[in-house]
């Protein structure tokens, strides 16, 4: 009981500080689609490194998101709930796979938006995992790519995802791309084409976002490309 109370109090502090920080940002959103509760739900796709900026875009919309079953996941669950998200968690035995199944079931039955870091939870960085394709295919919802950048930021350089936190009063930008639809009867080849289309879109959007602050975005070259595959 005391541990749960302490976790809730920590989450309240983190959520409060995050809301205060977001209030100071000068955020420029380009091409935003309808995020109002009750609107036809979409699946928002972003790079894991943009997580702390993208989180601001979906707060208090009732968006459905995943949180792990770990101790840190319990804290994050409460932070997300206090920011107005609906949180889905996987079973302790199935982990992330269970979380994705739970998210799929929830989104399929509602008009809730959802959001996934497509290269999470542990990379490789800037590579789209198949989970978001399955989610869109089985729910009939469009994938909407979004990427962001901040003028002033703290970069967690030792993190695999190069995650950053926009600093107070920073200018920020979030750019949305064209929706991508996955047919319920899509073949493996068509799913691979959609995966590559999503990756290309996210890389392009990230480049545009960084360009606003006169920075160049150069994602790592794939090993397969180095060998001419």
Tab-separated table of C-alpha atoms in Angstrom:
chain	number	residue	atom	x	y	z
A	1	UNK	CA	0.000	0.000	0.000
A	2	UNK	CA	2.747	2.457	0.975
A	3	UNK	CA	4.764	1.522	-2.111
A	4	UNK	CA	1.737	2.161	-4.340
A	5	UNK	CA	1.088	5.509	-2.663
A	6	UNK	CA	4.737	6.514	-3.074
A	7	UNK	CA	4.603	5.554	-6.768
A	8	UNK	CA	1.440	7.636	-7.252
A	9	UNK	CA	2.993	10.646	-5.512
A	10	UNK	CA	6.119	10.382	-7.669
A	11	UNK	CA	3.963	10.096	-10.780
A	12	UNK	CA	1.971	13.167	-9.745
A	13	UNK	CA	5.186	15.147	-9.381
A	14	UNK	CA	6.575	13.957	-12.733
A	15	UNK	CA	3.302	14.616	-14.566
A	16	UNK	CA	2.970	18.052	-12.983
A	17	UNK	CA	6.513	19.055	-13.898
A	18	UNK	CA	6.044	17.758	-17.443
A	19	UNK	CA	2.826	19.763	-17.892
A	20	UNK	CA	4.582	22.876	-16.598
A	21	UNK	CA	7.491	22.299	-18.976
A	22	UNK	CA	5.143	21.787	-21.942
A	23	UNK	CA	3.409	25.070	-21.107
A	24	UNK	CA	6.684	26.939	-21.746
A	25	UNK	CA	7.333	25.460	-25.190
A	26	UNK	CA	6.641	27.364	-28.403
A	27	UNK	CA	5.212	24.486	-30.425
A	28	UNK	CA	4.639	24.707	-34.180
A	29	UNK	CA	2.441	21.858	-35.455
A	30	UNK	CA	2.273	21.275	-39.197
A	31	UNK	CA	-0.345	19.128	-40.906
A	32	UNK	CA	-2.019	18.028	-37.682
A	33	UNK	CA	-5.030	15.765	-38.061
A	34	UNK	CA	-8.028	15.634	-35.726
A	35	UNK	CA	-7.054	14.424	-32.266
A	36	UNK	CA	-10.355	15.198	-30.545
A	37	UNK	CA	-11.875	12.405	-28.452
A	38	UNK	CA	-14.571	10.631	-30.411
A	39	UNK	CA	-13.014	11.338	-33.801
A	40	UNK	CA	-12.168	8.345	-35.966
A	41	UNK	CA	-9.086	6.860	-34.360
A	42	UNK	CA	-5.686	6.761	-35.974
A	43	UNK	CA	-2.423	5.026	-35.173
A	44	UNK	CA	0.318	7.617	-34.704
A	45	UNK	CA	3.844	6.481	-35.551
A	46	UNK	CA	7.011	8.166	-34.295
A	47	UNK	CA	10.647	7.436	-33.535
A	48	UNK	CA	11.432	6.464	-29.952
A	49	UNK	CA	13.805	9.408	-29.632
A	50	UNK	CA	10.932	11.878	-30.176
A	51	UNK	CA	8.899	10.350	-27.329
A	52	UNK	CA	9.183	13.196	-24.803
A	53	UNK	CA	8.023	15.782	-27.339
A	54	UNK	CA	5.363	13.640	-29.012
A	55	UNK	CA	3.874	12.890	-25.591
A	56	UNK	CA	2.740	16.517	-25.441
A	57	UNK	CA	0.742	16.142	-28.662
A	58	UNK	CA	-1.579	13.466	-27.306
A	59	UNK	CA	-2.131	14.445	-23.696
A	60	UNK	CA	-5.750	14.771	-22.530
A	61	UNK	CA	-7.136	13.307	-25.767
A	62	UNK	CA	-7.927	9.870	-24.327
A	63	UNK	CA	-5.263	8.334	-26.564
A	64	UNK	CA	-4.498	4.684	-25.810
A	65	UNK	CA	-0.843	3.817	-25.139
A	66	UNK	CA	1.167	0.900	-23.787
A	67	UNK	CA	3.161	0.674	-20.564
A	68	UNK	CA	5.352	-2.215	-19.490
A	69	UNK	CA	4.729	-4.468	-16.487
A	70	UNK	CA	8.071	-3.522	-14.930
A	71	UNK	CA	8.525	-1.378	-11.817
A	72	UNK	CA	9.304	1.605	-14.044
A	73	UNK	CA	6.228	0.708	-16.078
A	74	UNK	CA	4.044	1.088	-12.978
A	75	UNK	CA	5.344	4.627	-12.492
A	76	UNK	CA	4.879	5.409	-16.179
A	77	UNK	CA	1.335	4.028	-16.072
A	78	UNK	CA	0.346	6.625	-13.498
A	79	UNK	CA	2.231	9.441	-15.226
A	80	UNK	CA	0.398	8.671	-18.465
A	81	UNK	CA	-2.985	8.405	-16.749
A	82	UNK	CA	-2.434	11.764	-15.063
A	83	UNK	CA	-1.677	13.214	-18.503
A	84	UNK	CA	-5.018	12.005	-19.825
A	85	UNK	CA	-3.947	8.834	-21.646
A	86	UNK	CA	-5.669	5.452	-21.480
A	87	UNK	CA	-3.030	2.890	-20.553
A	88	UNK	CA	-2.945	-0.731	-21.729
A	89	UNK	CA	-0.505	-3.171	-20.138
A	90	UNK	CA	0.491	-6.663	-21.172
A	91	UNK	CA	0.396	-9.786	-19.048
A	92	UNK	CA	3.460	-10.499	-16.935
A	93	UNK	CA	4.067	-13.674	-18.942
A	94	UNK	CA	3.717	-12.230	-22.435
A	95	UNK	CA	5.307	-8.847	-21.816
A	96	UNK	CA	5.355	-6.523	-24.826
A	97	UNK	CA	3.509	-9.011	-27.035
A	98	UNK	CA	0.681	-9.109	-24.521
A	99	UNK	CA	0.650	-5.316	-24.374
A	100	UNK	CA	0.337	-5.050	-28.145
A	101	UNK	CA	-2.467	-7.622	-28.171
A	102	UNK	CA	-4.263	-5.722	-25.417
A	103	UNK	CA	-3.803	-2.445	-27.270
A	104	UNK	CA	-5.066	-4.016	-30.492
A	105	UNK	CA	-8.182	-5.369	-28.766
A	106	UNK	CA	-8.899	-2.041	-27.080
A	107	UNK	CA	-8.405	0.112	-30.174
A	108	UNK	CA	-10.422	-2.269	-32.374
A	109	UNK	CA	-13.464	-1.816	-30.128
A	110	UNK	CA	-13.233	1.975	-29.739
A	111	UNK	CA	-12.563	5.151	-31.678
A	112	UNK	CA	-9.495	5.812	-29.545
A	113	UNK	CA	-6.331	7.100	-31.126
A	114	UNK	CA	-3.145	5.274	-30.260
A	115	UNK	CA	0.564	5.967	-30.641
A	116	UNK	CA	3.602	3.720	-30.995
A	117	UNK	CA	7.341	4.300	-31.059
A	118	UNK	CA	8.013	2.197	-34.134
A	119	UNK	CA	11.659	1.418	-33.334
A	120	UNK	CA	10.996	0.535	-29.703
A	121	UNK	CA	11.324	-0.805	-27.191
A	122	UNK	CA	15.055	-1.442	-27.711
A	123	UNK	CA	15.845	-0.709	-31.350
A	124	UNK	CA	17.523	-0.925	-33.754
A	125	UNK	CA	17.161	2.824	-33.965
A	126	UNK	CA	15.241	4.183	-36.992
A	127	UNK	CA	13.975	0.740	-38.013
A	128	UNK	CA	10.222	0.131	-38.148
A	129	UNK	CA	9.089	-2.941	-36.192
A	130	UNK	CA	6.125	-4.959	-37.538
A	131	UNK	CA	3.824	-4.320	-34.554
A	132	UNK	CA	2.365	-1.068	-35.853
A	133	UNK	CA	1.585	-2.658	-39.227
A	134	UNK	CA	-0.336	-5.477	-37.533
A	135	UNK	CA	-2.195	-2.954	-35.397
A	136	UNK	CA	-3.281	-0.906	-38.418
A	137	UNK	CA	-4.111	-3.966	-40.514
A	138	UNK	CA	-6.295	-5.626	-37.890
A	139	UNK	CA	-8.111	-2.469	-36.728
A	140	UNK	CA	-8.582	-0.792	-40.115
A	141	UNK	CA	-7.128	2.465	-38.784
A	142	UNK	CA	-4.708	4.668	-40.704
A	143	UNK	CA	-1.073	5.064	-39.664
A	144	UNK	CA	-0.170	8.752	-39.314
A	145	UNK	CA	3.600	9.387	-39.152
A	146	UNK	CA	4.812	12.295	-37.012
A	147	UNK	CA	8.294	13.564	-36.196
A	148	UNK	CA	9.537	16.417	-34.058
A	149	UNK	CA	12.523	18.495	-33.031
A	150	UNK	CA	13.410	21.157	-30.469
A	151	UNK	CA	15.724	24.146	-30.778
A	152	UNK	CA	17.035	23.835	-27.227
A	153	UNK	CA	17.161	20.319	-25.847
A	154	UNK	CA	18.929	17.952	-23.526
A	155	UNK	CA	19.999	14.815	-25.386
A	156	UNK	CA	20.413	11.557	-23.480
A	157	UNK	CA	23.534	10.631	-25.444
A	158	UNK	CA	24.068	7.272	-23.754
A	159	UNK	CA	20.551	6.102	-24.610
A	160	UNK	CA	20.211	3.775	-27.610
A	161	UNK	CA	17.395	5.938	-29.004
A	162	UNK	CA	19.148	9.320	-28.623
A	163	UNK	CA	16.074	10.558	-26.763
A	164	UNK	CA	15.911	14.276	-26.004
A	165	UNK	CA	13.943	16.552	-23.700
A	166	UNK	CA	13.072	20.039	-24.990
A	167	UNK	CA	14.327	22.657	-22.543
A	168	UNK	CA	12.115	25.360	-21.007
A	169	UNK	CA	10.947	28.051	-23.464
A	170	UNK	CA	12.365	26.143	-26.429
A	171	UNK	CA	10.868	26.436	-29.892
A	172	UNK	CA	9.605	23.016	-30.999
A	173	UNK	CA	8.113	21.633	-34.190
A	174	UNK	CA	5.988	18.565	-34.918
A	175	UNK	CA	5.306	17.594	-38.527
A	176	UNK	CA	2.637	15.091	-39.574
A	177	UNK	CA	2.855	13.040	-42.759
A	178	UNK	CA	0.302	11.539	-45.100
A	179	UNK	CA	-1.761	8.656	-43.666
A	180	UNK	CA	-0.797	5.105	-44.629
A	181	UNK	CA	-3.532	2.472	-44.921
A	182	UNK	CA	-2.947	-1.272	-44.584
A	183	UNK	CA	-5.371	-3.612	-46.333
A	184	UNK	CA	-6.837	-6.389	-44.144
A	185	UNK	CA	-5.740	-8.824	-46.866
A	186	UNK	CA	-2.244	-7.379	-47.367
A	187	UNK	CA	0.397	-9.921	-48.370
A	188	UNK	CA	3.807	-10.179	-46.718
A	189	UNK	CA	5.269	-8.291	-49.678
A	190	UNK	CA	2.704	-5.501	-49.328
A	191	UNK	CA	3.363	-5.271	-45.592
A	192	UNK	CA	7.082	-4.926	-46.274
A	193	UNK	CA	6.362	-2.172	-48.800
A	194	UNK	CA	4.201	-0.379	-46.224
A	195	UNK	CA	6.936	-0.749	-43.597
A	196	UNK	CA	9.496	0.797	-45.934
A	197	UNK	CA	7.068	3.571	-46.898
A	198	UNK	CA	6.531	4.407	-43.224
A	199	UNK	CA	10.263	4.408	-42.503
A	200	UNK	CA	10.946	6.672	-45.487
A	201	UNK	CA	8.186	9.054	-44.398
A	202	UNK	CA	9.422	9.243	-40.805
A	203	UNK	CA	13.013	9.851	-41.900
A	204	UNK	CA	11.864	12.619	-44.253
A	205	UNK	CA	9.688	14.254	-41.582
A	206	UNK	CA	12.492	14.054	-39.019
A	207	UNK	CA	14.847	15.683	-41.503
A	208	UNK	CA	12.363	18.508	-42.110
A	209	UNK	CA	11.890	19.028	-38.373
A	210	UNK	CA	15.626	19.214	-37.665
A	211	UNK	CA	16.142	21.490	-40.665
A	212	UNK	CA	13.927	24.118	-39.002
A	213	UNK	CA	16.675	24.524	-36.408
A	214	UNK	CA	19.499	24.360	-38.964
A	215	UNK	CA	20.504	20.809	-38.081
A	216	UNK	CA	21.025	17.871	-40.427
A	217	UNK	CA	19.424	14.520	-39.686
A	218	UNK	CA	21.563	11.583	-40.816
A	219	UNK	CA	20.151	8.213	-39.718
A	220	UNK	CA	22.594	5.326	-39.504
A	221	UNK	CA	23.155	3.377	-42.706
A	222	UNK	CA	21.831	-0.182	-42.559
A	223	UNK	CA	24.379	-2.957	-42.554
A	224	UNK	CA	22.566	-4.626	-45.462
A	225	UNK	CA	23.107	-1.486	-47.520
A	226	UNK	CA	26.805	-1.485	-46.694
A	227	UNK	CA	27.078	-4.952	-48.231
A	228	UNK	CA	25.073	-3.989	-51.291
A	229	UNK	CA	22.017	-6.055	-50.320
